Amino acid sequence: MSVSAHIRFVLVGTQHPGNIGAAARALKTMGLARLVLVAPEKPLDEVAFRRSAGAEDVLGDAPVFATLAEAVADCRLVLGCTARSRRVQLEELLPEAGGQRAVAKAAEPAEVAFVFGRERTGLTNDELQLCHAAVHIPSDPEFSSLNLAAAVQVLAYEVRMAALEREQAAPVTAAPVHDDEMPASHVQVEGLFGQLGDTLDQIDFHKGRAPESAMRKLRRLFMKAQLSEHEVRLLRGILSDAQRMARLANEGRN
Ligand code: SAH
């Protein structure tokens, strides 16, 4: 299976069905076929199919999810495309680096997603929090927002370039990933965050401060680390012990 088969393009809350059609066309020209929709504002219509201009297969096959978390649940790399630079405290990649990182991850093999926001408002901060890094096309800061399908085209092109480069450089299949290095899935990392949040409460880490700020920073730290399944298990083991100790300490006090 080619690396492209592991890379999906997720459009969140799209307002104009025509843009979804144009995005399908953009993908197909670059040999990509995995379009995923999250809660589009309107159903696909005639304009969408017209703008897909022959990529009806890509458009028709696109699954629809209610939330971004569900659409990327099995992904091990999620890259959020943002029109505004440095709005979020995420590592920010140029499109070329985004394409290369996606292809390298997909070759492991692992599932990868590029995420695109709404025409009017882009991605919410909560949605960006689900991403490992942001990708910004370095457009004119005075006029930074590309049309949604145009942004999809730029990233699809970079994915294709990275995939072609990889094919030429390494015609033999990559060495299989050792079990210990299997990157953790989105669901596994979210499970870790859930337990981390509980543990911090139980050990009274916040001491009356709002927990959100610390959790945001810890999330960023762990997202940057791109944890493996093994590392998630190790961290969760430590947290379980901390939770057990907190329980014992509380019992002693009562
Ligand atoms: N007004 C919105 C722009 C949305 S454009 C905002 O300020 O966020 C729709 C989507 O296209 C964006 O959410 C993003 O995913 C993508 N996009 C547009 N311009 C981009 C750019 N310069 N770099 C990366 N992605 C871009």
GROMACS .gro file of C-alpha atoms and ligand atoms in nm:
model
  280
    1MET     CA    1   0.000   0.000   0.000
    2SER     CA    2   0.136   0.345  -0.084
    3VAL     CA    3   0.204   0.598   0.188
    4SER     CA    4  -0.076   0.820   0.053
    5ALA     CA    5  -0.331   0.563   0.165
    6HIS     CA    6  -0.244   0.645   0.527
    7ILE     CA    7  -0.288   1.022   0.491
    8ARG     CA    8  -0.632   1.180   0.529
    9PHE     CA    9  -0.740   1.540   0.475
   10VAL     CA   10  -1.002   1.644   0.728
   11LEU     CA   11  -1.226   1.945   0.658
   12VAL     CA   12  -1.393   2.077   0.975
   13GLY     CA   13  -1.727   2.260   0.969
   14THR     CA   14  -1.702   2.358   0.602
   15GLN     CA   15  -1.956   2.624   0.511
   16HIS     CA   16  -1.954   2.604   0.130
   17PRO     CA   17  -2.008   2.260  -0.028
   18GLY     CA   18  -1.836   2.395  -0.341
   19ASN     CA   19  -1.511   2.416  -0.144
   20ILE     CA   20  -1.544   2.050  -0.047
   21GLY     CA   21  -1.577   1.959  -0.416
   22ALA     CA   22  -1.275   2.172  -0.506
   23ALA     CA   23  -1.077   2.010  -0.222
   24ALA     CA   24  -1.162   1.663  -0.359
   25ARG     CA   25  -1.029   1.772  -0.697
   26ALA     CA   26  -0.714   1.915  -0.537
   27LEU     CA   27  -0.646   1.582  -0.363
   28LYS     CA   28  -0.709   1.368  -0.668
   29THR     CA   29  -0.467   1.568  -0.884
   30MET     CA   30  -0.197   1.480  -0.631
   31GLY     CA   31  -0.282   1.110  -0.618
   32LEU     CA   32  -0.458   1.139  -0.282
   33ALA     CA   33  -0.804   1.004  -0.216
   34ARG     CA   34  -0.885   1.026   0.153
   35LEU     CA   35  -1.115   1.317   0.221
   36VAL     CA   36  -1.291   1.322   0.561
   37LEU     CA   37  -1.563   1.566   0.668
   38VAL     CA   38  -1.645   1.683   1.018
   39ALA     CA   39  -1.991   1.834   1.068
   40PRO     CA   40  -2.016   2.023   0.737
   41GLU     CA   41  -2.266   2.309   0.758
   42LYS     CA   42  -2.455   2.191   0.450
   43PRO     CA   43  -2.485   1.855   0.276
   44LEU     CA   44  -2.296   1.792  -0.047
   45ASP     CA   45  -2.489   1.940  -0.336
   46GLU     CA   46  -2.472   1.982  -0.709
   47VAL     CA   47  -2.216   2.263  -0.679
   48ALA     CA   48  -1.989   2.037  -0.474
   49PHE     CA   49  -1.997   1.766  -0.739
   50ARG     CA   50  -1.951   2.018  -1.018
   51ARG     CA   51  -1.648   2.173  -0.848
   52SER     CA   52  -1.496   1.829  -0.794
   53ALA     CA   53  -1.461   1.815  -1.173
   54GLY     CA   54  -1.411   1.441  -1.208
   55ALA     CA   55  -1.313   1.364  -0.849
   56GLU     CA   56  -1.666   1.247  -0.763
   57ASP     CA   57  -1.520   0.922  -0.631
   58VAL     CA   58  -1.310   1.105  -0.370
   59LEU     CA   59  -1.605   1.325  -0.279
   60GLY     CA   60  -1.860   1.043  -0.266
   61ASP     CA   61  -1.633   0.824  -0.050
   62ALA     CA   62  -1.573   1.094   0.214
   63PRO     CA   63  -1.694   0.975   0.557
   64VAL     CA   64  -1.867   1.229   0.782
   65PHE     CA   65  -1.796   1.256   1.157
   66ALA     CA   66  -1.962   1.466   1.426
   67THR     CA   67  -1.639   1.581   1.589
   68LEU     CA   68  -1.273   1.622   1.499
   69ALA     CA   69  -1.172   1.392   1.787
   70GLU     CA   70  -1.367   1.108   1.624
   71ALA     CA   71  -1.227   1.182   1.279
   72VAL     CA   72  -0.867   1.151   1.401
   73ALA     CA   73  -0.916   0.889   1.675
   74ASP     CA   74  -0.682   0.636   1.510
   75CYS     CA   75  -0.423   0.891   1.394
   76ARG     CA   76  -0.068   0.903   1.526
   77LEU     CA   77   0.015   1.237   1.368
   78VAL     CA   78  -0.236   1.523   1.337
   79LEU     CA   79  -0.130   1.848   1.167
   80GLY     CA   80  -0.360   2.151   1.193
   81CYS     CA   81  -0.348   2.404   0.908
   82THR     CA   82  -0.394   2.762   1.025
   83ALA     CA   83  -0.416   3.087   0.834
   84ARG     CA   84  -0.294   3.285   1.130
   85SER     CA   85   0.065   3.247   1.232
   86ARG     CA   86   0.169   3.192   1.595
   87ARG     CA   87  -0.184   3.212   1.729
   88VAL     CA   88  -0.140   2.888   1.912
   89GLN     CA   89   0.141   2.757   2.124
   90LEU     CA   90   0.211   2.469   1.892
   91GLU     CA   91   0.520   2.389   1.697
   92GLU     CA   92   0.470   2.557   1.359
   93LEU     CA   93   0.582   2.388   1.039
   94LEU     CA   94   0.621   2.512   0.685
   95PRO     CA   95   0.413   2.315   0.434
   96GLU     CA   96   0.720   2.135   0.300
   97ALA     CA   97   0.818   2.011   0.647
   98GLY     CA   98   0.455   1.918   0.712
   99GLY     CA   99   0.448   1.706   0.396
  100GLN     CA  100   0.775   1.537   0.484
  101ARG     CA  101   0.676   1.461   0.840
  102ALA     CA  102   0.341   1.323   0.724
  103VAL     CA  103   0.499   1.094   0.466
  104ALA     CA  104   0.766   0.971   0.708
  105LYS     CA  105   0.500   0.887   0.965
  106ALA     CA  106   0.268   0.725   0.707
  107ALA     CA  107   0.555   0.502   0.594
  108GLU     CA  108   0.590   0.344   0.941
  109PRO     CA  109   0.295   0.274   0.867
  110ALA     CA  110   0.077   0.498   1.085
  111GLU     CA  111  -0.236   0.702   1.019
  112VAL     CA  112  -0.184   1.074   0.957
  113ALA     CA  113  -0.431   1.365   0.928
  114PHE     CA  114  -0.410   1.718   0.793
  115VAL     CA  115  -0.689   1.928   0.943
  116PHE     CA  116  -0.848   2.235   0.781
  117GLY     CA  117  -1.084   2.482   0.945
  118ARG     CA  118  -1.399   2.673   0.862
  119GLU     CA  119  -1.392   2.937   0.589
  120ARG     CA  120  -1.499   3.215   0.825
  121THR     CA  121  -1.335   3.126   1.152
  122GLY     CA  122  -1.077   2.853   1.094
  123LEU     CA  123  -1.015   2.594   1.367
  124THR     CA  124  -1.108   2.652   1.731
  125ASN     CA  125  -0.840   2.642   1.999
  126ASP     CA  126  -0.990   2.318   2.128
  127GLU     CA  127  -0.956   2.166   1.784
  128LEU     CA  128  -0.596   2.286   1.756
  129GLN     CA  129  -0.525   2.124   2.092
  130LEU     CA  130  -0.586   1.788   1.927
  131CYS     CA  131  -0.299   1.857   1.684
  132HIS     CA  132   0.067   1.764   1.726
  133ALA     CA  133   0.183   2.067   1.527
  134ALA     CA  134   0.044   2.352   1.317
  135VAL     CA  135   0.117   2.408   0.950
  136HIS     CA  136   0.113   2.765   0.821
  137ILE     CA  137   0.148   2.854   0.454
  138PRO     CA  138   0.364   3.168   0.479
  139SER     CA  139   0.119   3.396   0.300
  140ASP     CA  140   0.120   3.777   0.313
  141PRO     CA  141   0.046   3.861   0.679
  142GLU     CA  142  -0.180   4.144   0.558
  143PHE     CA  143  -0.389   3.896   0.356
  144SER     CA  144  -0.305   3.558   0.501
  145SER     CA  145  -0.611   3.347   0.445
  146LEU     CA  146  -0.616   3.122   0.138
  147ASN     CA  147  -0.934   2.975   0.003
  148LEU     CA  148  -0.990   2.641   0.180
  149ALA     CA  149  -0.942   2.429  -0.134
  150ALA     CA  150  -0.634   2.630  -0.230
  151ALA     CA  151  -0.481   2.555   0.110
  152VAL     CA  152  -0.567   2.186   0.060
  153GLN     CA  153  -0.393   2.202  -0.279
  154VAL     CA  154  -0.071   2.340  -0.129
  155LEU     CA  155  -0.051   2.069   0.136
  156ALA     CA  156  -0.153   1.793  -0.108
  157TYR     CA  157   0.128   1.907  -0.339
  158GLU     CA  158   0.380   1.895  -0.056
  159VAL     CA  159   0.264   1.546   0.041
  160ARG     CA  160   0.310   1.433  -0.318
  161MET     CA  161   0.657   1.586  -0.343
  162ALA     CA  162   0.764   1.421  -0.019
  163ALA     CA  163   0.616   1.087  -0.131
  164LEU     CA  164   0.793   1.104  -0.469
  165GLU     CA  165   1.119   1.196  -0.303
  166ARG     CA  166   1.085   0.906  -0.065
  167GLU     CA  167   1.008   0.659  -0.344
  168GLN     CA  168   1.324   0.764  -0.526
  169ALA     CA  169   1.540   0.759  -0.216
  170ALA     CA  170   1.416   0.433  -0.070
  171PRO     CA  171   1.264   0.194  -0.324
  172VAL     CA  172   1.290  -0.090  -0.073
  173THR     CA  173   1.030  -0.102   0.202
  174ALA     CA  174   1.126   0.056   0.532
  175ALA     CA  175   1.230  -0.163   0.820
  176PRO     CA  176   0.930  -0.259   1.033
  177VAL     CA  177   0.887  -0.054   1.348
  178HIS     CA  178   0.976  -0.238   1.665
  179ASP     CA  179   0.671  -0.292   1.890
  180ASP     CA  180   0.814  -0.069   2.162
  181GLU     CA  181   0.837   0.223   1.919
  182MET     CA  182   0.485   0.201   1.782
  183PRO     CA  183   0.356   0.556   1.811
  184ALA     CA  184   0.063   0.595   2.049
  185SER     CA  185  -0.276   0.660   1.890
  186HIS     CA  186  -0.481   0.970   1.958
  187VAL     CA  187  -0.714   0.773   2.186
  188GLN     CA  188  -0.421   0.636   2.388
  189VAL     CA  189  -0.269   0.983   2.435
  190GLU     CA  190  -0.609   1.126   2.535
  191GLY     CA  191  -0.641   0.843   2.788
  192LEU     CA  192  -0.307   0.951   2.936
  193PHE     CA  193  -0.423   1.314   2.956
  194GLY     CA  194  -0.743   1.208   3.130
  195GLN     CA  195  -0.551   1.009   3.392
  196LEU     CA  196  -0.293   1.288   3.430
  197GLY     CA  197  -0.573   1.540   3.499
  198ASP     CA  198  -0.726   1.307   3.762
  199THR     CA  199  -0.388   1.244   3.924
  200LEU     CA  200  -0.300   1.614   3.949
  201ASP     CA  201  -0.632   1.669   4.130
  202GLN     CA  202  -0.572   1.374   4.361
  203ILE     CA  203  -0.222   1.488   4.461
  204ASP     CA  204  -0.355   1.843   4.502
  205PHE     CA  205  -0.110   1.979   4.249
  206HIS     CA  206  -0.317   2.285   4.158
  207LYS     CA  207  -0.368   2.418   4.512
  208GLY     CA  208  -0.667   2.627   4.422
  209ARG     CA  209  -0.528   2.750   4.086
  210ALA     CA  210  -0.731   2.681   3.774
  211PRO     CA  211  -0.614   2.346   3.631
  212GLU     CA  212  -0.652   2.452   3.266
  213SER     CA  213  -0.324   2.638   3.230
  214ALA     CA  214  -0.107   2.358   3.367
  215MET     CA  215  -0.296   2.099   3.162
  216ARG     CA  216  -0.249   2.304   2.845
  217LYS     CA  217   0.127   2.320   2.902
  218LEU     CA  218   0.152   1.951   2.987
  219ARG     CA  219  -0.050   1.862   2.680
  220ARG     CA  220   0.188   2.064   2.464
  221LEU     CA  221   0.486   1.894   2.623
  222PHE     CA  222   0.354   1.544   2.560
  223MET     CA  223   0.226   1.625   2.210
  224LYS     CA  224   0.574   1.748   2.118
  225ALA     CA  225   0.725   1.426   2.246
  226GLN     CA  226   0.513   1.213   2.009
  227LEU     CA  227   0.488   0.934   2.263
  228SER     CA  228   0.508   0.567   2.171
  229GLU     CA  229   0.256   0.313   2.301
  230HIS     CA  230   0.522   0.182   2.535
  231GLU     CA  231   0.593   0.530   2.676
  232VAL     CA  232   0.222   0.594   2.734
  233ARG     CA  233   0.199   0.266   2.925
  234LEU     CA  234   0.504   0.358   3.133
  235LEU     CA  235   0.367   0.704   3.220
  236ARG     CA  236   0.025   0.562   3.304
  237GLY     CA  237   0.192   0.309   3.532
  238ILE     CA  238   0.366   0.591   3.720
  239LEU     CA  239   0.039   0.783   3.744
  240SER     CA  240  -0.143   0.478   3.878
  241ASP     CA  241   0.119   0.447   4.153
  242ALA     CA  242   0.089   0.817   4.234
  243GLN     CA  243  -0.290   0.776   4.254
  244ARG     CA  244  -0.250   0.478   4.485
  245MET     CA  245  -0.013   0.672   4.711
  246ALA     CA  246  -0.254   0.968   4.718
  247ARG     CA  247  -0.536   0.734   4.820
  248LEU     CA  248  -0.324   0.585   5.101
  249ALA     CA  249  -0.223   0.931   5.222
  250ASN     CA  250  -0.587   1.041   5.228
  251GLU     CA  251  -0.692   0.730   5.418
  252GLY     CA  252  -0.416   0.795   5.671
  253ARG     CA  253  -0.542   1.146   5.721
  254ASN     CA  254  -0.907   1.048   5.776
  255SAH     N1  255  -1.067   3.336   0.866
  255SAH     C1  256  -1.009   3.209   0.891
  255SAH     C2  257  -0.951   3.156   0.763
  255SAH     C3  258  -1.006   3.028   0.730
  255SAH     S1  259  -0.956   2.975   0.571
  255SAH     C4  260  -0.899   3.220   0.993
  255SAH     O1  261  -0.851   3.328   1.013
  255SAH     O2  262  -0.857   3.119   1.049
  255SAH     C5  263  -1.006   2.806   0.586
  255SAH     C6  264  -0.896   2.710   0.622
  255SAH     O3  265  -0.798   2.706   0.517
  255SAH     C7  266  -0.817   2.744   0.746
  255SAH     O4  267  -0.883   2.705   0.864
  255SAH     C8  268  -0.689   2.665   0.723
  255SAH     O5  269  -0.708   2.530   0.757
  255SAH     C9  270  -0.670   2.678   0.572
  255SAH     N2  271  -0.580   2.792   0.542
  255SAH    C10  272  -0.612   2.908   0.485
  255SAH     N3  273  -0.502   2.988   0.473
  255SAH    C11  274  -0.399   2.918   0.525
  255SAH    C12  275  -0.260   2.944   0.544
  255SAH     N4  276  -0.205   3.059   0.509
  255SAH     N5  277  -0.185   2.848   0.600
  255SAH    C13  278  -0.238   2.727   0.637
  255SAH     N6  279  -0.367   2.698   0.623
  255SAH    C14  280  -0.448   2.791   0.567
   0.00000   0.00000   0.00000
